[in-house]
Structure formats: C-alpha cells, structure tokens
Coordinates of C-alpha atoms in Angstrom, one line a residue:
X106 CA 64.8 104.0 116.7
X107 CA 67.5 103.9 114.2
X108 CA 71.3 103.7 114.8
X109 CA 72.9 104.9 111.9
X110 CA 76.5 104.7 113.3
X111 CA 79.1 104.4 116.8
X112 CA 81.3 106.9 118.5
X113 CA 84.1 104.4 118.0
X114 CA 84.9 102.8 114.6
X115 CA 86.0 98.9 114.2
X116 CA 83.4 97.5 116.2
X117 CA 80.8 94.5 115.1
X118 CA 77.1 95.6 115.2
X119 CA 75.2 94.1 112.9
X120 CA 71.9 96.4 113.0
X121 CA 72.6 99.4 111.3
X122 CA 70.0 100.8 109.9
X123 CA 67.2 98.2 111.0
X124 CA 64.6 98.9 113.8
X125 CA 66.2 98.7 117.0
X126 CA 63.2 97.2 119.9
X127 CA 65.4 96.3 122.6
X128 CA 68.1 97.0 124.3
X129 CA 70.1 93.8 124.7
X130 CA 73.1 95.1 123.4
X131 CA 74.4 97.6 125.3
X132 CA 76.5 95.8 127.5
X133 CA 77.8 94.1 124.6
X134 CA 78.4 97.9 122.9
X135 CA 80.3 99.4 126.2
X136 CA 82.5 96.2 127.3
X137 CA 83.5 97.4 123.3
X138 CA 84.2 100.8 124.7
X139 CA 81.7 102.5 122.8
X140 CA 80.2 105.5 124.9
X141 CA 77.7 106.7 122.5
X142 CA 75.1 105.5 119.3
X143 CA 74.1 107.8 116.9
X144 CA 70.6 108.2 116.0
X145 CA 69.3 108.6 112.8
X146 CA 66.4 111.2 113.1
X147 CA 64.8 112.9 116.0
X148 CA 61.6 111.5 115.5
X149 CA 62.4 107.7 115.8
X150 CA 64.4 108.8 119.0
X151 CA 61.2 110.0 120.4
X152 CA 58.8 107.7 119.2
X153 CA 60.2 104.1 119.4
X154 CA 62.2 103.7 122.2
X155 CA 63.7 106.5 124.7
X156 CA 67.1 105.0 123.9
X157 CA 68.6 108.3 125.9
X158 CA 67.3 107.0 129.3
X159 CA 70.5 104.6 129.1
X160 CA 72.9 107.4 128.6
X161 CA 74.3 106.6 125.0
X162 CA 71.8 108.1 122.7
X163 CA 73.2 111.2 120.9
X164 CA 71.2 113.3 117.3
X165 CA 73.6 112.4 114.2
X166 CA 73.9 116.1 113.1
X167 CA 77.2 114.5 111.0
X168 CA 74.2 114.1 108.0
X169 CA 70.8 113.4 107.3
X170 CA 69.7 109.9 106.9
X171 CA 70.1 108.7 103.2
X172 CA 67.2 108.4 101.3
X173 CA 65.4 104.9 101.1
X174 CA 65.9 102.7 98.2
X175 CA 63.8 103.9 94.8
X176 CA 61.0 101.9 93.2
X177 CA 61.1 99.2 96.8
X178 CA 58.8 96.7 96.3
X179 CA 55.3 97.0 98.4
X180 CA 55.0 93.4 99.2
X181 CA 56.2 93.4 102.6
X182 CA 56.3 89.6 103.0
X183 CA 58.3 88.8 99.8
X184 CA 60.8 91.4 100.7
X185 CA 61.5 90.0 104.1
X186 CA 65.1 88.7 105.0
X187 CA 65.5 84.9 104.0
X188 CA 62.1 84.5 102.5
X189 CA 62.8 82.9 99.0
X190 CA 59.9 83.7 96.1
X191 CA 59.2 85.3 93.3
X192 CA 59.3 89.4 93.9
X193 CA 61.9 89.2 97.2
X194 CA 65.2 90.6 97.4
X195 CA 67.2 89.0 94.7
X196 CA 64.6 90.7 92.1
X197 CA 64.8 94.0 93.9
X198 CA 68.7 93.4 93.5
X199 CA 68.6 92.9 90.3
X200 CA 66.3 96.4 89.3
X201 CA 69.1 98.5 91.7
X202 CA 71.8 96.5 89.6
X203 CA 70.9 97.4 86.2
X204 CA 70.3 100.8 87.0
X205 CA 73.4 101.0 88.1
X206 CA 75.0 99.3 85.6
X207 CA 73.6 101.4 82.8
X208 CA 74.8 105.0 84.5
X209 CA 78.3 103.3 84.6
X210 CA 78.2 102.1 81.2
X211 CA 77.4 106.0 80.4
X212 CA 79.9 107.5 82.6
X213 CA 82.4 105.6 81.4
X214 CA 81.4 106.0 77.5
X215 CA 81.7 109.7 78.0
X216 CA 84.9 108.9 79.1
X217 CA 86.4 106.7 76.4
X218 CA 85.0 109.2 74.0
X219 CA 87.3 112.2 75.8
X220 CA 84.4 113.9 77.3
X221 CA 84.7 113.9 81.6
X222 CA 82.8 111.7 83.7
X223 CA 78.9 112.6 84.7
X224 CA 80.0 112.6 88.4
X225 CA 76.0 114.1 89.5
X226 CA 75.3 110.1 87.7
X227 CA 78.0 108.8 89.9
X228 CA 77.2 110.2 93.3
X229 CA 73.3 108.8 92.5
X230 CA 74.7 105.4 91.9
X231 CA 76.5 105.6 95.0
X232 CA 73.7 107.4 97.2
X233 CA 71.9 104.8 96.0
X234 CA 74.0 101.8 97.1
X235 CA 74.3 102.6 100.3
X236 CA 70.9 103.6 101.5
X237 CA 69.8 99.9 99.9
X238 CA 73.0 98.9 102.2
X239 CA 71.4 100.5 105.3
X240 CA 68.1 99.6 104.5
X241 CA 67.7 96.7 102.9
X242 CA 71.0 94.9 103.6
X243 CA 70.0 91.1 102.1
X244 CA 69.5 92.8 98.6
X245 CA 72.7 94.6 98.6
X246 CA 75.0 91.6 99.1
X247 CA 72.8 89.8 96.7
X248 CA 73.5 92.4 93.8
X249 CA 77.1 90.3 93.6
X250 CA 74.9 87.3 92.2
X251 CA 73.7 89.5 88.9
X252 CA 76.3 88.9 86.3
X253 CA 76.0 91.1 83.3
X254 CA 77.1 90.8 80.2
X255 CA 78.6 94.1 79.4
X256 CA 82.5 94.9 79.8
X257 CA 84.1 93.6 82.9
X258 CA 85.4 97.1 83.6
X259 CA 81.6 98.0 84.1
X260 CA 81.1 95.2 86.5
X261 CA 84.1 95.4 88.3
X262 CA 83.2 99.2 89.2
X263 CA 79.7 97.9 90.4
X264 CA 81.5 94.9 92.4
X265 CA 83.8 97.0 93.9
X266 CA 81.8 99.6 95.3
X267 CA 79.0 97.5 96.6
X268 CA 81.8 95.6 98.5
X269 CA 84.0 98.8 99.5
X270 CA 80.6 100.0 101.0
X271 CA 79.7 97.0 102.6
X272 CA 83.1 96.7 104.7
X273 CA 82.1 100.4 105.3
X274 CA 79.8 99.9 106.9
X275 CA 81.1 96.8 109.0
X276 CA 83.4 98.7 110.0
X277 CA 80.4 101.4 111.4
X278 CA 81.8 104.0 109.4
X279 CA 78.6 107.2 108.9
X280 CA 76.6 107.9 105.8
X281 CA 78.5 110.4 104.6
X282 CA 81.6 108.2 104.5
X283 CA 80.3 105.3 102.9
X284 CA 79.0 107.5 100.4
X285 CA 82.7 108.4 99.4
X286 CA 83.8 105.0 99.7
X287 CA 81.1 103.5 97.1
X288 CA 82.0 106.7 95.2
X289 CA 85.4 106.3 95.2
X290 CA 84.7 102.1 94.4
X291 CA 82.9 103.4 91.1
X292 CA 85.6 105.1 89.9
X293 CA 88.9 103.6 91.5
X294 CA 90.1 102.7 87.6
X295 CA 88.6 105.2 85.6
X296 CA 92.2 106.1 84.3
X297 CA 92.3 102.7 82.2
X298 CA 89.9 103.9 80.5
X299 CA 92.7 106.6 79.2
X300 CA 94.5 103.5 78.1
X301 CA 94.9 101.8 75.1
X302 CA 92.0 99.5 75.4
X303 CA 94.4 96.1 74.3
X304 CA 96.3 97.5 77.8
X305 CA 94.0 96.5 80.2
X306 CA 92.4 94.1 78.2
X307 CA 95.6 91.7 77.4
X308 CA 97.4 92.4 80.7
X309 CA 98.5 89.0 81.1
X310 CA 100.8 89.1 78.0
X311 CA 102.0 92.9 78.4
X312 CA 105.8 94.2 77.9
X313 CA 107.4 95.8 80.7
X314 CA 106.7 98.7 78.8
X315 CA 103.3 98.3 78.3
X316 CA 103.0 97.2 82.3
X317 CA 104.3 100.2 83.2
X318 CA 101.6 102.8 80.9
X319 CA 99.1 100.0 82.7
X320 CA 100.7 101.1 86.0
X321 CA 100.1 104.8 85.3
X322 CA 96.1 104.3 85.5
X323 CA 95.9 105.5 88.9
X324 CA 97.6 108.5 88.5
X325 CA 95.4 109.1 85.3
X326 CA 92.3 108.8 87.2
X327 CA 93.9 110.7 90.2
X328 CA 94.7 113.8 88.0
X329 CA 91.1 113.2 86.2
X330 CA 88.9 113.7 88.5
X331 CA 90.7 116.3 90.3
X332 CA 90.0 118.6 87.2
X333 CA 86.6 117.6 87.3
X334 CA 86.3 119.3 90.8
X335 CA 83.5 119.1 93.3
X336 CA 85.2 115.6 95.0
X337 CA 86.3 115.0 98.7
X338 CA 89.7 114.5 99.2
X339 CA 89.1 111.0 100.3
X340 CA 87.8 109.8 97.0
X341 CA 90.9 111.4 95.2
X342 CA 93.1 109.8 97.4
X343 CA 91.6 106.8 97.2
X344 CA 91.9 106.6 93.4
X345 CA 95.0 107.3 93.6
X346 CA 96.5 104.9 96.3
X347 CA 94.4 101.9 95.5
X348 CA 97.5 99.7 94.6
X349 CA 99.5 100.8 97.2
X350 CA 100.6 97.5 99.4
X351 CA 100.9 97.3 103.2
X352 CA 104.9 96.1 103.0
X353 CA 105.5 99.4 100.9
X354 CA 106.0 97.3 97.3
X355 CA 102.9 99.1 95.6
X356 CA 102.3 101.7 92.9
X357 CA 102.6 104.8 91.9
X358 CA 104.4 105.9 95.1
X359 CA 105.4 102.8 97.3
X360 CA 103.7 104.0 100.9
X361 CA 104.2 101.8 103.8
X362 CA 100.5 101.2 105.5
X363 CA 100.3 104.0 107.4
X364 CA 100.5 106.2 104.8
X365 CA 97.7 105.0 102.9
X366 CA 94.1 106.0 103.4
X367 CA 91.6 103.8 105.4
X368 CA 89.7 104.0 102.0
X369 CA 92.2 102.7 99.6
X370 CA 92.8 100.1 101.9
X371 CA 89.2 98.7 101.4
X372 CA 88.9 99.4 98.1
X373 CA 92.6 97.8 97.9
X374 CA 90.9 94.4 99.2
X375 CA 87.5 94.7 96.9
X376 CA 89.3 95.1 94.2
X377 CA 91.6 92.5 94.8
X378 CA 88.5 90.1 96.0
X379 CA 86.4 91.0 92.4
X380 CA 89.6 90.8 89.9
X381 CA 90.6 87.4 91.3
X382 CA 86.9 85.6 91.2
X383 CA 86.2 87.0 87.9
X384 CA 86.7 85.7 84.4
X385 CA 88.4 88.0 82.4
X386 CA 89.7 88.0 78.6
X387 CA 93.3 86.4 79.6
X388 CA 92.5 84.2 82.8
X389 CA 89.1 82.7 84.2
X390 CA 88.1 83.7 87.2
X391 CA 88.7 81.7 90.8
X392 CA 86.2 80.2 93.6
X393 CA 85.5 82.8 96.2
X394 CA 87.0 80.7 98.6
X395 CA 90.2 80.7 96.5
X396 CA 90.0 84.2 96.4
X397 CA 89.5 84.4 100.7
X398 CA 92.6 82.2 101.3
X399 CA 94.7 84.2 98.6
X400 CA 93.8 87.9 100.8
X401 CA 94.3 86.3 103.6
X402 CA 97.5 85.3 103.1
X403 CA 98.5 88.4 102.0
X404 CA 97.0 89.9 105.1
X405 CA 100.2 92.2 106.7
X406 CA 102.0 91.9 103.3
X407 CA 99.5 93.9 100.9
X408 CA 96.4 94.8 102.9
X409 CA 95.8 95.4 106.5
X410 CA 95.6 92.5 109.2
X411 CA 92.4 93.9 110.6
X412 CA 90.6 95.0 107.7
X413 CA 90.7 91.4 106.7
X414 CA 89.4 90.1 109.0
X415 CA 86.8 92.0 108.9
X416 CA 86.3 92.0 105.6
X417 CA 86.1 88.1 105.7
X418 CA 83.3 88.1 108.5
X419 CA 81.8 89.7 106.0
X420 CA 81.3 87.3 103.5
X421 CA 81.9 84.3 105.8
X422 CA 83.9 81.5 105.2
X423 CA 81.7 80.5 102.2
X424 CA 80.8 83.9 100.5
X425 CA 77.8 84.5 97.8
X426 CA 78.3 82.6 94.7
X427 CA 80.0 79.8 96.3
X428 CA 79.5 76.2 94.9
X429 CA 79.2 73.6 97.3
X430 CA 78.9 70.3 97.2
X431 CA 77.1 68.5 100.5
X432 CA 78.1 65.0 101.7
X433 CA 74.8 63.9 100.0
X434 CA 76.5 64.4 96.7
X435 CA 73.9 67.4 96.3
X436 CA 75.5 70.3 94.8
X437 CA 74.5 74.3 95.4
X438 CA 75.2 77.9 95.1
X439 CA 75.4 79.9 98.1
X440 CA 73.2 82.7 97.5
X441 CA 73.2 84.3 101.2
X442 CA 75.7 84.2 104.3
X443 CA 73.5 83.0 107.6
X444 CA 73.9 85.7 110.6
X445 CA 74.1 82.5 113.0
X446 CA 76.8 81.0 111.4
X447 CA 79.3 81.9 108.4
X448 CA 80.1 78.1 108.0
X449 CA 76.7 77.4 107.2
X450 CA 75.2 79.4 104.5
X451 CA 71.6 79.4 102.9
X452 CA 71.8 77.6 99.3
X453 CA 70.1 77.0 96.2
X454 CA 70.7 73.3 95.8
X455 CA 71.1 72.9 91.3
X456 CA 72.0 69.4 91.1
X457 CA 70.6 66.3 93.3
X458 CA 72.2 63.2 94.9
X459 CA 72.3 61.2 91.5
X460 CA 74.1 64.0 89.7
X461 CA 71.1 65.2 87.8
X462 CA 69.7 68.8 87.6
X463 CA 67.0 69.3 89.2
X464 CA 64.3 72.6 90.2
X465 CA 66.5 75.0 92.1
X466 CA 65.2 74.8 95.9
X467 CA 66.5 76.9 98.8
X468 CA 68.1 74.6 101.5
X469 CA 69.5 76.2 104.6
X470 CA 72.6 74.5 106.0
X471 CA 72.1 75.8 109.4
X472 CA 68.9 73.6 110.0
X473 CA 69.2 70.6 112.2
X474 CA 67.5 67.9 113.4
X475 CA 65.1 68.6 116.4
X476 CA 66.1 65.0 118.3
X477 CA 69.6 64.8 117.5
X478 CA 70.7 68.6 117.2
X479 CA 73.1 67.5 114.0
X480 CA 73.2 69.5 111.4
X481 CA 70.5 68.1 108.6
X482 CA 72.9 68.7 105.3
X483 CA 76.8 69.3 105.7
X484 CA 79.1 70.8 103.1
X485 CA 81.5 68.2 101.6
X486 CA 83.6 70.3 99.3
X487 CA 83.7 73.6 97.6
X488 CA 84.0 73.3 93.7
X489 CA 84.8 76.0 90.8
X490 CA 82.2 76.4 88.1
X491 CA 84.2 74.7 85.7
X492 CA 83.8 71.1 87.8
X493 CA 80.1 71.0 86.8
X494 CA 78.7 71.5 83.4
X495 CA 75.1 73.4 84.8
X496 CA 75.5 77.0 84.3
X497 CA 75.0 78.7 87.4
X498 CA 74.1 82.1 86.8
X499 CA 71.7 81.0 84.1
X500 CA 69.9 78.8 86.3
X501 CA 69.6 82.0 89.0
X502 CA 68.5 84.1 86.5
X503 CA 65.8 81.6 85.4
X504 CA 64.7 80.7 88.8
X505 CA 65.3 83.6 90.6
X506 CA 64.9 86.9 88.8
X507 CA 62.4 86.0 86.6
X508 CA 59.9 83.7 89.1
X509 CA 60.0 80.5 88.0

C-alpha cells in the first residue's frame, strides 16, 4: 500500500510515497483530524495491506500515480536511505540533476533568443522531480548539493522547484499539485530573461529606473506564458505573484496574504531561501542557517507564519550544505537532515581535529554512546565557506559523485 496524499492538507506524515506495513499511525492521522488516506493504485490496496478494514482507505481517482524515476539504479543496497558508497543516492542525484539542468539551459536559450519556452521540456523536468520526490525522497533533497557551473538563473530555477515541491509535498498536497508547483518553480523568472541581461545580473548597483524594468519581470513572464497557452491557472498565478509579501509591500500589485496563491507563497519562500545562500555576480552567497533565521524573521511580515514553519522542518535546523564545526575541532558538510532529529544531521566530516584535510567520511551526529546515552560528536559552530580554505563542493564531487 501506497499513500499518495490526505483528505486534509497541513498535516506532518512523513511516508508519502514509501511502502506503508503497519498501521501505527492512524491514531496519530485522526487525533490530526484527517478522516481519510488516499491510495495510490488499486492493486497495492489489495495486495499489501487491507488498509480499508480501518475505515480511512479511499482510490485516488484525483490522478494516476507519477511515473518512477528514469534510468534508477538496480543496486538495491547502494540506493538505500543513509547508506553512503559509491553508486547511492547522491550519484542518482546527480544524473536527475544534469538532465535537468540541460532542458533548462535549452528552455531558456530559446527564450533569450525570442523564440517561447519548450513547455512539453518543462512539464518533463517537473514530472520528473516529483516522482523522484515521492519515490526516492533522499536523492531529491540531495540534488541541492550539485552545484553547476552554468548561469545562476539555470540553477536557481532547478533550486527552486526542487524546494517549492518539496514543501509540496510536506504540506501533503496530491501529484497533480506538486506537479504545478515544481512547474511553476522552473519558470517563476522566466521574464528576466526579457531583460537586459546587465539588469538582473548587476542588481545590486541598479537606478531606480533600472529597479523598476527589474520589477516588471513577473509580469513579463506572467503575460509570457499565458500566450504560450496549455498552463493551469495556478502556475500563471504563481509567476506572477511570486514577490508579493504577506504585509502587502510586494510587487507588481501589493496583495495582502490572503490574496496571494498558496503556490506563490512557497515559491515566495524558495526563492527567497536559494537567492540568499547563493553566490551571485554582486554578493556572495550566505550560510543556510543565515538564510533560516533571515525567513524566519520575516515570517508574518513577507511569507506566511505557517508555511515557515513548515518549510523549516523541512530542512531542519541545520539544512543540506551546512558547514559545521564539532566540539572536536572536526569540521563537516551536512549532506542529509536525520528523520530522528533535525539538530543532529548526517555529515561528511572534510577536515580533522588538527585542522588538516583529511578522506571525506560520513559521521552521523545522532549516534551516541551505548553506556552513557550522550551524543558521540556535538556540533560546536556553524561556519560559511569562506572561514575554511577546503573547497567543499569540489571535495563532494570528488568523493561522492565520482566514487572515490
């Protein structure tokens, strides 16, 4: 049996998607006030577990389940949550990611070029997303760790989306929405593209002038993609409000919160999340722990209280990418959030208790010790990755992608 979704939206359940073989949530699900789950197909209903006997169980007719990831690795032990080796989920991460990147990089060439968007290319890369999302849900949050080297407007699309989809789906939103939302994520700024490129490229140093045609991308994409036809009104919107603020004080029309669709408000906080942690021509980019305390303090203000919070639970207090460094003077990248705690995540310890670099290792901060129940390693401070002179991504893309 598969849940692919709740009768009530908002509520934490944390096994979408996955195999369910016992029932030991239900209580949990109905003190929630949640009356029914949604099944993904008749045949796991049947065959797994007769989920109906409880009362709950109901067909998703809403839409068929989204296809499985393409090209998933066979080895069934490599690709299993938290198992750390050559061929597991960070390589399987990395395949979806440059896939993806290189239909965005062609969507949005035909669009600098005056042509419209491939929208069929841009549904795919969004299909795609989310059934890896649903499926495989370790290699989607992962897919933040691949840094590219192409134009930050390609990578901030990809970031976007795959974080727009994954609050989604926190959120227990169905397929078919989350397809929108990661659809909408890929091409929330396609109107800078419009721009002059120095416009969105310099926007530090722009003239009020100039800020205002870099204001005016939202409507640009809006009116876009509404020529194109063939898109829900939910991705339009979307595109359009995404810098719309909660306190009314946004652009290009100034709505107060609840005038402003639930998916611009997530795509609102991704994209705020992804433009503050990365490095871009006129400023470099900040920790993502920076980045949490800067949302949430705009929580009420610009983005919605509850989305949030939710969207923090998501990445946990010390979110992927994070550099740590542990009261042993050991220092580490957080490459995945552990489901027992968000305040201790799994790392890849880069530099050792004399300062020196050493062979990445996994460590998992969760661990403790059998006899005295404390935790093994603690986290001393988080630092920014201009505090240590190792190049983190290059030592993930050594180590991890390519199997050494």
């Amino acid at each position: 049996m598969i849940i692919s979704r709740l009768d009530k939206q908002g509520v934490h359940f944390p096994h979408y998607g996955q195999v369910i073989t016992n029932l030991d949530f239900i209580d949990n699900l109905r003190e929630q006030g949640v009356v029914h789950v949604y099944l993904a197909d008749e045949e796991t209903k049947q065959t797994l577990f007769p989920f109906e006997n409880f009362g709950l169980a109901k067909k998703d007719s809403l839409r068929p389940p989204c296809r499985k990831p393409e090209d998933e690795p066979t080895d069934d032990e490599n690709m299993r949550p938290g198992v750390f080796s050559p061929g597991n989920n960070l390589m399987f991460a990395r395949k979806i990611r440059q896939r993806a990147r290189n239909n965005v990089k062609s969507i949005f060439d035909r669009i600098i070029a005056g042509d419209k968007p491939d929208l069929d290319t841009a549904k795919s890369v969004a299909d795609e997303f989310v059934s890896t999302c649903l499926y495989k849900n370790e290699v989607f949050m992962n897919m933040l760790l691949v840094k590219e080297t192409l134009e930050c407007e390609v990578n901030h699309a990809i970031n976007v989306s795959i974080l727009s989809i994954a609050l989604g789906r926190r959120l227990g939103l169905p397929t078919y929405e989350l397809e929108n939302l990661g659809l909408a994520g890929l091409l929330h700024d396609v109107g800078m593209l419009t721009l002059p490129e120095y416009v969105y490229r310099e926007s530090s140093s722009l003239s009020d002038s100039e800020f205002k045609t870099l204001m005016s991308h939202s409507e640009k994409g809006f009116e876009m993609l509404k020529q194109c036809g063939g898109l829900n009104e939910t991705v339009l919107q979307a595109v359009l409000q995404h810098h719309e603020k909660a306190n009314g004080t946004g652009y290009p029309e100034g709505l107060l919160e609840r005038q402003i669709t639930k998916n611009a408000k997530i795509i609102s906080i991704a994209d705020t999340y992804d433009t503050i942690t990365s490095d871009r021509p006129y400023s470099k980019g900040r920790s993502p722990v920076q980045a949490i305390k800067m949302i949430f303090g705009w929580s009420g203000k610009h983005f919605n209280e509850t989305l949030v919070k939710f969207f923090v639970s998501l990445l946990g207090v010390y979110p992927v990418g994070t550099i740590l460094r542990l009261e042993t003077n050991e220092v580490g990248i957080v490459y995945e959030v552990s489901r027992g705690s968000s305040t201790k995540p799994k790392i890849l310890v880069i530099i050792d208790e004399n300062g020196q670099e050493v062979e990445p290792f996994p460590v998992d901060l969760n661990n403790r010790n059998i006899l005295t129940g404390q935790p093994l390693k603690a986290i001393k401070e988080t630092l920014t990755p201009d505090q240590i002179t190792t190049d983190i991504f290059s030592v993930l893309e050594k180590y991890l992608f390519n199997g050494n």
